[in-house]
Structure formats: structure tokens, C-alpha cells
mmCIF file of C-alpha atoms in Angstrom:
data_model
loop_
_atom_site.group_PDB
_atom_site.id
_atom_site.type_symbol
_atom_site.label_atom_id
_atom_site.label_comp_id
_atom_site.label_asym_id
_atom_site.label_seq_id
_atom_site.Cartn_x
_atom_site.Cartn_y
_atom_site.Cartn_z
ATOM 1 C CA UNK A 1 172.612 -256.103 -16.274
ATOM 2 C CA UNK A 2 175.317 -253.837 -17.530
ATOM 3 C CA UNK A 3 173.283 -252.967 -20.645
ATOM 4 C CA UNK A 4 170.198 -251.931 -18.637
ATOM 5 C CA UNK A 5 172.334 -249.802 -16.369
ATOM 6 C CA UNK A 6 173.750 -247.968 -19.372
ATOM 7 C CA UNK A 7 170.453 -247.820 -21.316
ATOM 8 C CA UNK A 8 168.428 -246.249 -18.526
ATOM 9 C CA UNK A 9 170.504 -243.032 -18.238
ATOM 10 C CA UNK A 10 170.554 -242.742 -21.991
ATOM 11 C CA UNK A 11 166.765 -242.962 -22.163
ATOM 12 C CA UNK A 12 166.419 -240.392 -19.410
ATOM 13 C CA UNK A 13 168.778 -238.060 -21.210
ATOM 14 C CA UNK A 14 166.885 -238.498 -24.471
ATOM 15 C CA UNK A 15 163.558 -237.832 -22.749
ATOM 16 C CA UNK A 16 164.908 -234.686 -21.147
ATOM 17 C CA UNK A 17 166.342 -233.516 -24.435
ATOM 18 C CA UNK A 18 163.050 -234.243 -26.187
ATOM 19 C CA UNK A 19 161.004 -232.395 -23.613
ATOM 20 C CA UNK A 20 163.314 -229.410 -23.650
ATOM 21 C CA UNK A 21 163.040 -229.176 -27.408
ATOM 22 C CA UNK A 22 159.242 -228.859 -27.300
ATOM 23 C CA UNK A 23 157.333 -225.817 -26.010
ATOM 24 C CA UNK A 24 153.707 -224.681 -26.132
ATOM 25 C CA UNK A 25 152.600 -221.287 -27.474
ATOM 26 C CA UNK A 26 149.477 -220.069 -25.690
ATOM 27 C CA UNK A 27 146.775 -218.231 -27.642
ATOM 28 C CA UNK A 28 147.330 -215.190 -25.438
ATOM 29 C CA UNK A 29 151.050 -215.033 -26.144
ATOM 30 C CA UNK A 30 153.648 -214.602 -28.829
ATOM 31 C CA UNK A 31 157.007 -216.299 -28.627
ATOM 32 C CA UNK A 32 160.503 -215.612 -29.928
ATOM 33 C CA UNK A 33 163.096 -218.313 -30.428
ATOM 34 C CA UNK A 34 166.535 -216.901 -29.604
ATOM 35 C CA UNK A 35 169.847 -218.504 -30.399
ATOM 36 C CA UNK A 36 172.723 -216.902 -28.554
ATOM 37 C CA UNK A 37 170.608 -213.708 -28.172
ATOM 38 C CA UNK A 38 169.668 -213.493 -31.840
ATOM 39 C CA UNK A 39 166.108 -213.966 -33.035
ATOM 40 C CA UNK A 40 165.875 -217.050 -35.217
ATOM 41 C CA UNK A 41 162.129 -217.696 -35.218
ATOM 42 C CA UNK A 42 158.836 -216.047 -34.307
ATOM 43 C CA UNK A 43 155.928 -218.142 -33.041
ATOM 44 C CA UNK A 44 152.621 -216.283 -33.201
ATOM 45 C CA UNK A 45 150.213 -219.169 -33.754
ATOM 46 C CA UNK A 46 149.113 -221.127 -30.685
ATOM 47 C CA UNK A 47 150.148 -224.762 -30.401
ATOM 48 C CA UNK A 48 153.310 -226.914 -30.154
ATOM 49 C CA UNK A 49 156.635 -225.612 -31.373
ATOM 50 C CA UNK A 50 160.197 -226.952 -31.368
ATOM 51 C CA UNK A 51 163.635 -225.561 -30.626
ATOM 52 C CA UNK A 52 167.137 -226.816 -30.254
ATOM 53 C CA UNK A 53 167.679 -227.695 -26.642
ATOM 54 C CA UNK A 54 170.479 -226.022 -24.713
ATOM 55 C CA UNK A 55 171.218 -223.768 -27.668
ATOM 56 C CA UNK A 56 167.971 -221.905 -28.326
ATOM 57 C CA UNK A 57 165.835 -220.107 -25.790
ATOM 58 C CA UNK A 58 162.147 -219.063 -25.897
ATOM 59 C CA UNK A 59 160.995 -215.565 -24.857
ATOM 60 C CA UNK A 60 157.245 -215.048 -24.431
ATOM 61 C CA UNK A 61 155.351 -211.746 -24.771
ATOM 62 C CA UNK A 62 151.739 -210.986 -23.955
ATOM 63 C CA UNK A 63 149.581 -210.664 -27.039
ATOM 64 C CA UNK A 64 146.608 -209.078 -25.202
ATOM 65 C CA UNK A 65 145.760 -205.384 -24.964
ATOM 66 C CA UNK A 66 147.807 -203.804 -22.188
ATOM 67 C CA UNK A 67 147.049 -200.684 -20.139
ATOM 68 C CA UNK A 68 149.504 -198.080 -18.980
ATOM 69 C CA UNK A 69 148.753 -195.229 -16.564
ATOM 70 C CA UNK A 70 150.764 -192.108 -17.259
ATOM 71 C CA UNK A 71 152.058 -190.215 -14.262
ATOM 72 C CA UNK A 72 150.259 -186.864 -13.713
ATOM 73 C CA UNK A 73 151.950 -184.091 -15.634
ATOM 74 C CA UNK A 74 151.486 -180.350 -15.640
ATOM 75 C CA UNK A 75 150.652 -178.612 -18.916
ATOM 76 C CA UNK A 76 150.260 -174.935 -19.781
ATOM 77 C CA UNK A 77 147.533 -174.155 -22.361
ATOM 78 C CA UNK A 78 147.450 -171.037 -24.513
ATOM 79 C CA UNK A 79 145.696 -168.972 -21.821
ATOM 80 C CA UNK A 80 148.557 -169.625 -19.331
ATOM 81 C CA UNK A 81 146.228 -171.449 -17.009
ATOM 82 C CA UNK A 82 148.211 -174.390 -15.698
ATOM 83 C CA UNK A 83 146.515 -177.773 -15.525
ATOM 84 C CA UNK A 84 147.468 -181.132 -14.050
ATOM 85 C CA UNK A 85 146.532 -183.920 -16.472
ATOM 86 C CA UNK A 86 146.202 -187.585 -15.551
ATOM 87 C CA UNK A 87 145.955 -189.930 -18.561
ATOM 88 C CA UNK A 88 146.277 -193.575 -19.519
ATOM 89 C CA UNK A 89 146.906 -195.493 -22.748
ATOM 90 C CA UNK A 90 145.998 -198.913 -24.116
ATOM 91 C CA UNK A 91 148.460 -200.670 -26.397
ATOM 92 C CA UNK A 92 149.498 -204.092 -27.627
ATOM 93 C CA UNK A 93 152.646 -205.698 -29.033
ATOM 94 C CA UNK A 94 152.222 -206.190 -32.763
ATOM 95 C CA UNK A 95 155.782 -206.851 -33.955
ATOM 96 C CA UNK A 96 157.611 -208.954 -31.343
ATOM 97 C CA UNK A 97 160.866 -209.082 -33.315
ATOM 98 C CA UNK A 98 161.088 -205.288 -33.589
ATOM 99 C CA UNK A 99 159.929 -205.015 -30.009
ATOM 100 C CA UNK A 100 162.825 -207.261 -28.928
ATOM 101 C CA UNK A 101 165.291 -205.241 -30.944
ATOM 102 C CA UNK A 102 163.975 -201.925 -29.501
ATOM 103 C CA UNK A 103 163.783 -202.759 -25.821
ATOM 104 C CA UNK A 104 166.190 -205.661 -25.586
ATOM 105 C CA UNK A 105 165.961 -207.801 -22.512
ATOM 106 C CA UNK A 106 164.000 -205.146 -20.610
ATOM 107 C CA UNK A 107 160.760 -206.426 -22.036
ATOM 108 C CA UNK A 108 157.415 -204.765 -21.304
ATOM 109 C CA UNK A 109 158.781 -202.707 -18.409
ATOM 110 C CA UNK A 110 161.331 -200.960 -20.606
ATOM 111 C CA UNK A 111 158.697 -200.492 -23.326
ATOM 112 C CA UNK A 112 156.300 -198.857 -20.891
ATOM 113 C CA UNK A 113 158.994 -196.443 -19.758
ATOM 114 C CA UNK A 114 159.706 -195.385 -23.326
ATOM 115 C CA UNK A 115 155.982 -195.242 -24.099
ATOM 116 C CA UNK A 116 155.468 -192.892 -21.131
ATOM 117 C CA UNK A 117 157.975 -190.436 -22.515
ATOM 118 C CA UNK A 118 156.290 -190.533 -25.933
ATOM 119 C CA UNK A 119 152.795 -189.952 -24.517
ATOM 120 C CA UNK A 120 153.907 -187.211 -22.131
ATOM 121 C CA UNK A 121 155.624 -185.364 -24.959
ATOM 122 C CA UNK A 122 152.564 -185.619 -27.223
ATOM 123 C CA UNK A 123 150.207 -184.603 -24.400
ATOM 124 C CA UNK A 124 152.184 -181.441 -23.622
ATOM 125 C CA UNK A 125 152.402 -180.557 -27.310
ATOM 126 C CA UNK A 126 148.718 -181.063 -28.114
ATOM 127 C CA UNK A 127 147.252 -179.574 -24.925
ATOM 128 C CA UNK A 128 149.660 -176.648 -25.079
ATOM 129 C CA UNK A 129 148.256 -175.606 -28.440
ATOM 130 C CA UNK A 130 144.668 -175.093 -27.199
ATOM 131 C CA UNK A 131 142.978 -173.172 -24.409
ATOM 132 C CA UNK A 132 141.959 -174.604 -21.067
ATOM 133 C CA UNK A 133 138.266 -174.205 -21.944
ATOM 134 C CA UNK A 134 138.717 -176.554 -24.903
ATOM 135 C CA UNK A 135 140.461 -179.077 -22.668
ATOM 136 C CA UNK A 136 137.646 -178.961 -20.116
ATOM 137 C CA UNK A 137 134.861 -179.004 -22.703
ATOM 138 C CA UNK A 138 133.300 -181.827 -24.693
ATOM 139 C CA UNK A 139 135.938 -181.327 -27.426
ATOM 140 C CA UNK A 140 138.526 -183.150 -25.337
ATOM 141 C CA UNK A 141 137.728 -186.379 -27.243
ATOM 142 C CA UNK A 142 139.198 -184.791 -30.375
ATOM 143 C CA UNK A 143 142.263 -183.771 -28.385
ATOM 144 C CA UNK A 144 142.772 -187.330 -27.116
ATOM 145 C CA UNK A 145 142.524 -188.611 -30.695
ATOM 146 C CA UNK A 146 145.222 -186.121 -31.755
ATOM 147 C CA UNK A 147 147.487 -187.330 -28.953
ATOM 148 C CA UNK A 148 146.959 -190.954 -30.052
ATOM 149 C CA UNK A 149 147.631 -190.191 -33.727
ATOM 150 C CA UNK A 150 150.772 -188.265 -32.823
ATOM 151 C CA UNK A 151 152.158 -191.120 -30.735
ATOM 152 C CA UNK A 152 151.313 -193.945 -33.155
ATOM 153 C CA UNK A 153 154.322 -193.446 -35.444
ATOM 154 C CA UNK A 154 156.835 -193.324 -32.608
ATOM 155 C CA UNK A 155 155.235 -196.291 -30.889
ATOM 156 C CA UNK A 156 155.373 -198.314 -34.121
ATOM 157 C CA UNK A 157 159.151 -198.055 -34.019
ATOM 158 C CA UNK A 158 158.951 -199.965 -30.727
ATOM 159 C CA UNK A 159 156.789 -202.667 -32.236
ATOM 160 C CA UNK A 160 153.754 -201.343 -30.357
ATOM 161 C CA UNK A 161 150.308 -200.290 -31.515
ATOM 162 C CA UNK A 162 148.590 -197.571 -29.447
ATOM 163 C CA UNK A 163 144.910 -198.354 -29.440
ATOM 164 C CA UNK A 164 143.564 -195.495 -27.359
ATOM 165 C CA UNK A 165 144.619 -192.573 -25.148
ATOM 166 C CA UNK A 166 142.266 -191.154 -22.525
ATOM 167 C CA UNK A 167 142.426 -188.243 -20.092
ATOM 168 C CA UNK A 168 141.197 -189.416 -16.699
ATOM 169 C CA UNK A 169 141.390 -186.164 -14.776
ATOM 170 C CA UNK A 170 142.180 -182.560 -15.568
ATOM 171 C CA UNK A 171 142.683 -180.518 -12.418
ATOM 172 C CA UNK A 172 144.251 -177.265 -11.411
ATOM 173 C CA UNK A 173 147.416 -177.169 -9.330
ATOM 174 C CA UNK A 174 146.806 -177.072 -5.610
ATOM 175 C CA UNK A 175 148.079 -173.508 -5.263
ATOM 176 C CA UNK A 176 145.620 -172.276 -7.897
ATOM 177 C CA UNK A 177 142.503 -173.972 -6.558
ATOM 178 C CA UNK A 178 141.613 -171.297 -3.988
ATOM 179 C CA UNK A 179 141.942 -168.460 -6.502
ATOM 180 C CA UNK A 180 139.938 -170.421 -9.071
ATOM 181 C CA UNK A 181 137.193 -171.223 -6.585
ATOM 182 C CA UNK A 182 137.009 -167.555 -5.556
ATOM 183 C CA UNK A 183 136.747 -166.507 -9.194
ATOM 184 C CA UNK A 184 134.057 -169.108 -9.849
ATOM 185 C CA UNK A 185 132.162 -167.968 -6.742
ATOM 186 C CA UNK A 186 132.342 -164.335 -7.879
ATOM 187 C CA UNK A 187 131.106 -165.337 -11.336
ATOM 188 C CA UNK A 188 128.158 -167.252 -9.874
ATOM 189 C CA UNK A 189 127.309 -164.321 -7.595
ATOM 190 C CA UNK A 190 127.390 -161.964 -10.571
ATOM 191 C CA UNK A 191 125.057 -164.257 -12.515
ATOM 192 C CA UNK A 192 122.756 -164.479 -9.486
ATOM 193 C CA UNK A 193 122.718 -160.684 -9.180
ATOM 194 C CA UNK A 194 121.870 -160.403 -12.888
ATOM 195 C CA UNK A 195 119.014 -162.881 -12.465
ATOM 196 C CA UNK A 196 117.726 -160.989 -9.424
ATOM 197 C CA UNK A 197 117.920 -157.686 -11.299
ATOM 198 C CA UNK A 198 116.048 -159.139 -14.266
ATOM 199 C CA UNK A 199 113.461 -160.585 -11.895
ATOM 200 C CA UNK A 200 112.996 -157.251 -10.137
ATOM 201 C CA UNK A 201 112.665 -155.513 -13.491
ATOM 202 C CA UNK A 202 110.016 -157.985 -14.605
ATOM 203 C CA UNK A 203 108.230 -157.627 -11.252
ATOM 204 C CA UNK A 204 108.192 -153.837 -11.526
ATOM 205 C CA UNK A 205 106.924 -154.060 -15.088
ATOM 206 C CA UNK A 206 104.146 -156.443 -14.074
ATOM 207 C CA UNK A 207 103.325 -154.343 -11.004
ATOM 208 C CA UNK A 208 103.146 -151.159 -13.095
ATOM 209 C CA UNK A 209 100.923 -152.890 -15.626
ATOM 210 C CA UNK A 210 98.671 -154.131 -12.807
ATOM 211 C CA UNK A 211 98.471 -150.655 -11.268
ATOM 212 C CA UNK A 212 97.686 -149.159 -14.669
ATOM 213 C CA UNK A 213 94.978 -151.754 -15.215
ATOM 214 C CA UNK A 214 93.614 -151.024 -11.743
ATOM 215 C CA UNK A 215 93.512 -147.287 -12.446
ATOM 216 C CA UNK A 216 91.793 -147.893 -15.784
ATOM 217 C CA UNK A 217 89.200 -150.193 -14.203
ATOM 218 C CA UNK A 218 88.539 -147.807 -11.305
ATOM 219 C CA UNK A 219 88.358 -144.827 -13.656
ATOM 220 C CA UNK A 220 85.935 -146.635 -15.936
ATOM 221 C CA UNK A 221 83.845 -147.700 -12.927
ATOM 222 C CA UNK A 222 83.819 -144.126 -11.584
ATOM 223 C CA UNK A 223 82.869 -142.846 -15.033
ATOM 224 C CA UNK A 224 79.993 -145.295 -15.262
ATOM 225 C CA UNK A 225 78.976 -144.471 -11.681
ATOM 226 C CA UNK A 226 79.030 -140.749 -12.485
ATOM 227 C CA UNK A 227 76.926 -141.403 -15.574
ATOM 228 C CA UNK A 228 74.407 -143.410 -13.567
ATOM 229 C CA UNK A 229 74.477 -140.830 -10.752
ATOM 230 C CA UNK A 230 73.974 -137.996 -13.231
ATOM 231 C CA UNK A 231 71.072 -139.802 -14.858
ATOM 232 C CA UNK A 232 69.581 -140.455 -11.416
ATOM 233 C CA UNK A 233 70.030 -136.806 -10.432
ATOM 234 C CA UNK A 234 68.439 -135.716 -13.664
ATOM 235 C CA UNK A 235 65.538 -138.078 -13.042
ATOM 236 C CA UNK A 236 65.211 -136.869 -9.458
ATOM 237 C CA UNK A 237 65.280 -133.230 -10.532
ATOM 238 C CA UNK A 238 62.686 -134.014 -13.162
ATOM 239 C CA UNK A 239 60.468 -135.620 -10.523
ATOM 240 C CA UNK A 240 61.040 -132.678 -8.182
ATOM 241 C CA UNK A 241 60.293 -130.223 -10.962
ATOM 242 C CA UNK A 242 57.154 -132.133 -11.899
ATOM 243 C CA UNK A 243 56.068 -132.258 -8.255
ATOM 244 C CA UNK A 244 56.855 -128.573 -7.787
ATOM 245 C CA UNK A 245 54.907 -127.687 -10.896
ATOM 246 C CA UNK A 246 51.904 -129.724 -9.693
ATOM 247 C CA UNK A 247 51.646 -128.085 -6.228
ATOM 248 C CA UNK A 248 54.294 -125.455 -5.441
ATOM 249 C CA UNK A 249 52.882 -124.701 -2.011
ATOM 250 C CA UNK A 250 52.948 -128.346 -0.905
ATOM 251 C CA UNK A 251 56.438 -128.728 -2.301
ATOM 252 C CA UNK A 252 57.614 -125.709 -0.295
ATOM 253 C CA UNK A 253 55.923 -127.115 2.809
ATOM 254 C CA UNK A 254 57.605 -130.508 2.358
ATOM 255 C CA UNK A 255 61.022 -128.951 1.884
ATOM 256 C CA UNK A 256 60.515 -126.894 5.044
ATOM 257 C CA UNK A 257 59.730 -130.039 7.050
ATOM 258 C CA UNK A 258 62.865 -131.656 5.662
ATOM 259 C CA UNK A 259 64.889 -128.603 6.731
ATOM 260 C CA UNK A 260 63.363 -128.811 10.249
ATOM 261 C CA UNK A 261 64.281 -132.502 10.471
ATOM 262 C CA UNK A 262 67.878 -131.912 9.465
ATOM 263 C CA UNK A 263 68.335 -128.824 11.634
ATOM 264 C CA UNK A 264 66.745 -130.145 14.821
ATOM 265 C CA UNK A 265 68.606 -133.461 15.034
ATOM 266 C CA UNK A 266 70.316 -135.023 18.035
ATOM 267 C CA UNK A 267 71.524 -132.504 20.593
ATOM 268 C CA UNK A 268 71.017 -129.598 18.193
ATOM 269 C CA UNK A 269 67.508 -128.715 19.464
ATOM 270 C CA UNK A 270 68.045 -125.004 20.001
ATOM 271 C CA UNK A 271 68.421 -122.330 17.350
ATOM 272 C CA UNK A 272 68.628 -118.567 17.708
ATOM 273 C CA UNK A 273 67.142 -116.792 14.733
ATOM 274 C CA UNK A 274 65.239 -113.635 14.024
ATOM 275 C CA UNK A 275 61.469 -113.982 14.712
ATOM 276 C CA UNK A 276 60.805 -112.671 11.223
ATOM 277 C CA UNK A 277 62.993 -115.359 9.570
ATOM 278 C CA UNK A 278 61.309 -117.335 6.830
ATOM 279 C CA UNK A 279 62.606 -120.515 8.483
ATOM 280 C CA UNK A 280 59.706 -120.258 11.002
ATOM 281 C CA UNK A 281 56.941 -119.700 8.476
ATOM 282 C CA UNK A 282 55.426 -123.111 9.220
ATOM 283 C CA UNK A 283 56.156 -123.009 12.951
ATOM 284 C CA UNK A 284 54.292 -119.764 13.701
ATOM 285 C CA UNK A 285 51.000 -119.910 15.576
ATOM 286 C CA UNK A 286 47.909 -117.973 14.362
ATOM 287 C CA UNK A 287 46.403 -117.533 17.892
ATOM 288 C CA UNK A 288 45.152 -113.863 18.402
ATOM 289 C CA UNK A 289 45.234 -111.889 21.619
ATOM 290 C CA UNK A 290 41.733 -112.750 22.856
ATOM 291 C CA UNK A 291 40.181 -113.378 26.189
ATOM 292 C CA UNK A 292 40.093 -116.841 27.666
ATOM 293 C CA UNK A 293 37.367 -119.054 26.206
ATOM 294 C CA UNK A 294 37.159 -117.115 22.935
ATOM 295 C CA UNK A 295 38.043 -118.843 19.635
ATOM 296 C CA UNK A 296 41.303 -117.844 17.972
ATOM 297 C CA UNK A 297 40.942 -115.534 15.073
ATOM 298 C CA UNK A 298 42.404 -116.422 11.712
ATOM 299 C CA UNK A 299 43.990 -113.750 9.565
ATOM 300 C CA UNK A 300 42.323 -112.979 6.312
ATOM 301 C CA UNK A 301 43.311 -115.322 3.547
ATOM 302 C CA UNK A 302 44.952 -117.921 5.902
ATOM 303 C CA UNK A 303 43.297 -121.023 7.322
ATOM 304 C CA UNK A 304 44.037 -122.007 10.872
ATOM 305 C CA UNK A 305 46.215 -125.070 11.400
ATOM 306 C CA UNK A 306 44.637 -125.919 14.808
ATOM 307 C CA UNK A 307 41.096 -127.067 15.709
ATOM 308 C CA UNK A 308 38.534 -124.497 16.862
ATOM 309 C CA UNK A 309 38.267 -125.978 20.370
ATOM 310 C CA UNK A 310 42.099 -126.067 21.029
ATOM 311 C CA UNK A 311 43.508 -123.418 23.295
ATOM 312 C CA UNK A 312 46.600 -121.471 22.478
ATOM 313 C CA UNK A 313 49.862 -122.637 24.047
ATOM 314 C CA UNK A 314 51.528 -119.215 24.076
ATOM 315 C CA UNK A 315 50.665 -115.719 25.404
ATOM 316 C CA UNK A 316 48.868 -113.407 23.047
ATOM 317 C CA UNK A 317 51.554 -110.773 23.182
ATOM 318 C CA UNK A 318 54.232 -113.306 22.000
ATOM 319 C CA UNK A 319 52.233 -114.680 19.054
ATOM 320 C CA UNK A 320 53.305 -113.611 15.596
ATOM 321 C CA UNK A 321 50.559 -113.463 12.999
ATOM 322 C CA UNK A 322 51.055 -115.586 9.879
ATOM 323 C CA UNK A 323 51.123 -113.925 6.499
ATOM 324 C CA UNK A 324 47.716 -113.000 5.170
ATOM 325 C CA UNK A 325 48.075 -114.940 1.930
ATOM 326 C CA UNK A 326 49.418 -118.207 3.440
ATOM 327 C CA UNK A 327 47.107 -121.170 3.646
ATOM 328 C CA UNK A 328 47.549 -124.418 5.457
ATOM 329 C CA UNK A 329 48.560 -127.467 3.412
ATOM 330 C CA UNK A 330 47.165 -130.095 5.749
ATOM 331 C CA UNK A 331 44.336 -132.182 4.343
ATOM 332 C CA UNK A 332 40.826 -131.376 5.547
ATOM 333 C CA UNK A 333 40.311 -134.844 7.072
ATOM 334 C CA UNK A 334 43.671 -134.935 8.931
ATOM 335 C CA UNK A 335 43.937 -133.403 12.369
ATOM 336 C CA UNK A 336 47.231 -131.655 13.131
ATOM 337 C CA UNK A 337 49.276 -132.731 16.104
ATOM 338 C CA UNK A 338 48.663 -130.822 19.349
ATOM 339 C CA UNK A 339 52.317 -130.177 20.045
ATOM 340 C CA UNK A 340 54.920 -132.149 18.078
ATOM 341 C CA UNK A 341 58.613 -131.953 19.008
ATOM 342 C CA UNK A 342 60.739 -129.954 16.660
ATOM 343 C CA UNK A 343 63.285 -132.816 16.081
ATOM 344 C CA UNK A 344 60.682 -135.462 15.245
ATOM 345 C CA UNK A 345 59.818 -135.973 11.588
ATOM 346 C CA UNK A 346 56.097 -136.510 10.918
ATOM 347 C CA UNK A 347 55.083 -139.666 9.096
ATOM 348 C CA UNK A 348 52.924 -137.692 6.635
ATOM 349 C CA UNK A 349 53.840 -134.316 5.177
ATOM 350 C CA UNK A 350 51.586 -132.317 7.608
ATOM 351 C CA UNK A 351 52.627 -129.012 9.223
ATOM 352 C CA UNK A 352 53.659 -129.003 12.852
ATOM 353 C CA UNK A 353 52.220 -126.675 15.379
ATOM 354 C CA UNK A 354 54.007 -123.425 15.048
ATOM 355 C CA UNK A 355 56.045 -121.958 17.879
ATOM 356 C CA UNK A 356 55.211 -118.395 18.899
ATOM 357 C CA UNK A 357 58.745 -117.202 19.375
ATOM 358 C CA UNK A 358 61.954 -117.099 17.373
ATOM 359 C CA UNK A 359 63.597 -119.782 19.604
ATOM 360 C CA UNK A 360 62.704 -123.417 18.975
ATOM 361 C CA UNK A 361 63.173 -125.780 21.906
ATOM 362 C CA UNK A 362 62.919 -129.516 22.024
#
């Protein structure tokens, strides 16, 4: 009974000591075995590992890629245009022994603080050596690579490996935003005015070309119309000349009827002319001053334009004798009208009955 009472605590103590001397290294971690604060072993491979209980301690560090957001910092590029840059970095612990010596018991938190100072210093140096347009352009990837390469050597002294550095945002300070927006608005308005001016210039050029084309087309059409009109006039004059040469007296009679039609048109039915005017040559009556019932006498050389049994419509003393050598142009088988109005155009070119006086009335 006494042996079991003594053996049981001994077994428990041995089990506790055995368990405390064994630890497991995860595949996502790296471990350091410390003895009185000094590194005595490094465990990087996953699996079981051993240590001296109560004397040695195990410190674990994450072996995965870590991310660190850098606080926004203000940089001044070469063109003195201040920018607020927000960046982040990805890193991992490669040398845990050096990492322990560099940061001590502070661990990852202390390493991140020192890494921030390194990245902020490199960011100000690299971005301060270029213009703001290069920072805001597609060339910023090359700038981020320069920041990473500049921070690698300093980070290696901490046992860290910087995998990548990225700029998340690049903004202007709040006090400069309004002025920048106004400048951008003015630039866009200037570009819009240039586009409008170029558009108006192109429109005027097209409009002038269209007007020139219109003038050319109209001029060519007028030229062709004048040519056709001139040819038609020439043909008409040729026909008139041929007709005049065939029968000059009939041609003169026809032109006189046309003049009567144009002169005695509408309300213009009264004209005051001299009785001896040639305008009335074909309106004069050949009725002589004879007694009632006697046939009108015809002057020598002129045929009467009225039938023998038609009485005169004007007094003998007002009748003006026709010229002696003028003959009627009416056909022999066509009877002249008894009294046709002066403003009515005859269907056939036959002479109207001639008025005795120098005033023609409708």
C-alpha cells in the first residue's frame, strides 16, 4: 500500500515531465527553442520535437505570408504637388533566429513597426524623385518595384523577406482638392471649346463647299438653259423669218392681231391714239359716204373686208379710207365677223372689223 502511494505521484510527475518535453511544430509555423533567453535550436520542419522541460522554452512564429498596411503618408514629388499615399506590403519571416535577435520579445508587432519605418522612408525617397504624373500613370508599377527593392536589404537584417509593395490609393490633400478640381474643370472646358471650334471650322468648310457646289450646279444649269433658250430663239426666229419671207402681208396682219390682243386685255379696253396711227390699219372701215341702201365703195387696189349686203356701222363723215394699196388677208371662203370685240382674239388669223375712229372701245 505504501509503495503504490509513492509510485503513483512519481508516475504522474514522469508523465508531466515527458509531456512537457515534447512539442509539435505545425506546417504553418517555425519554432525556436530558447534556454534562459538564448536560442539553442531552430525547428522549421513540421512534426514532433523535444526540449528540456522547465529549462527550455518554445517560441513559435508564423511561417505564412503576412500583410501590413502602411499608414497614409504625405509625399512631395518633383513638381511640388503634394500627394497622400496609402500603401501596403506583404512579407514573411525567413530567418527566425535573426528575427528573434532583431526584435527580441516584441515579436511580429515590433517587426511591423520597424518595417513601417523602412517602407515609409523608401516610399518618400522613391516618390520624391519623380513627378506626380508618373505616380498617377501606368508607370507606378515600376515605382512600387523600386520601393520593394530598396527595402529588401534593410528588411533582411530583420530576418524578413519583403515579397511585394503596392500603392492602394494616391490622393491629393483635402485642402488641395478644390483647387485641383477647378483646374481640371477649366482644362476640360478648354478642351471642349477647342472641339467646338474645330467642329465649327469643319462645318463652315463643309457649308462653303456645299454653297460652292450649289453655285456651280446652278450656274451650269443656267448656262445649259441659256444655250437651249438661245437655240429655241434662233429656231423661232428662223421660223418667223421663213414665214415672213413666204407671205409678208399675212405675217404683218398676224402680228397686228397679236398686238391688239395684248393691248386690249382686261380693263384696258380704251386707247387714245391719232386716227392716222398705223396701229389702226386693220381696224379701219372702208365704208364710203353713200346714201342709204347703196353698196359701200372700195378704194382702188383694196378689197373690202365686209360682205356687199352688210351696212356700215359708222357715219360716213367719220369713216377713214384705207390705203389704196392695202388688200385684205382673209381667205375668200371665210366670212369676216360682223362686229368682234377689240379684246377678243380670233380663233383664226382673220382681220376684225375696223373701227371708224381713233378710239377703240370694248
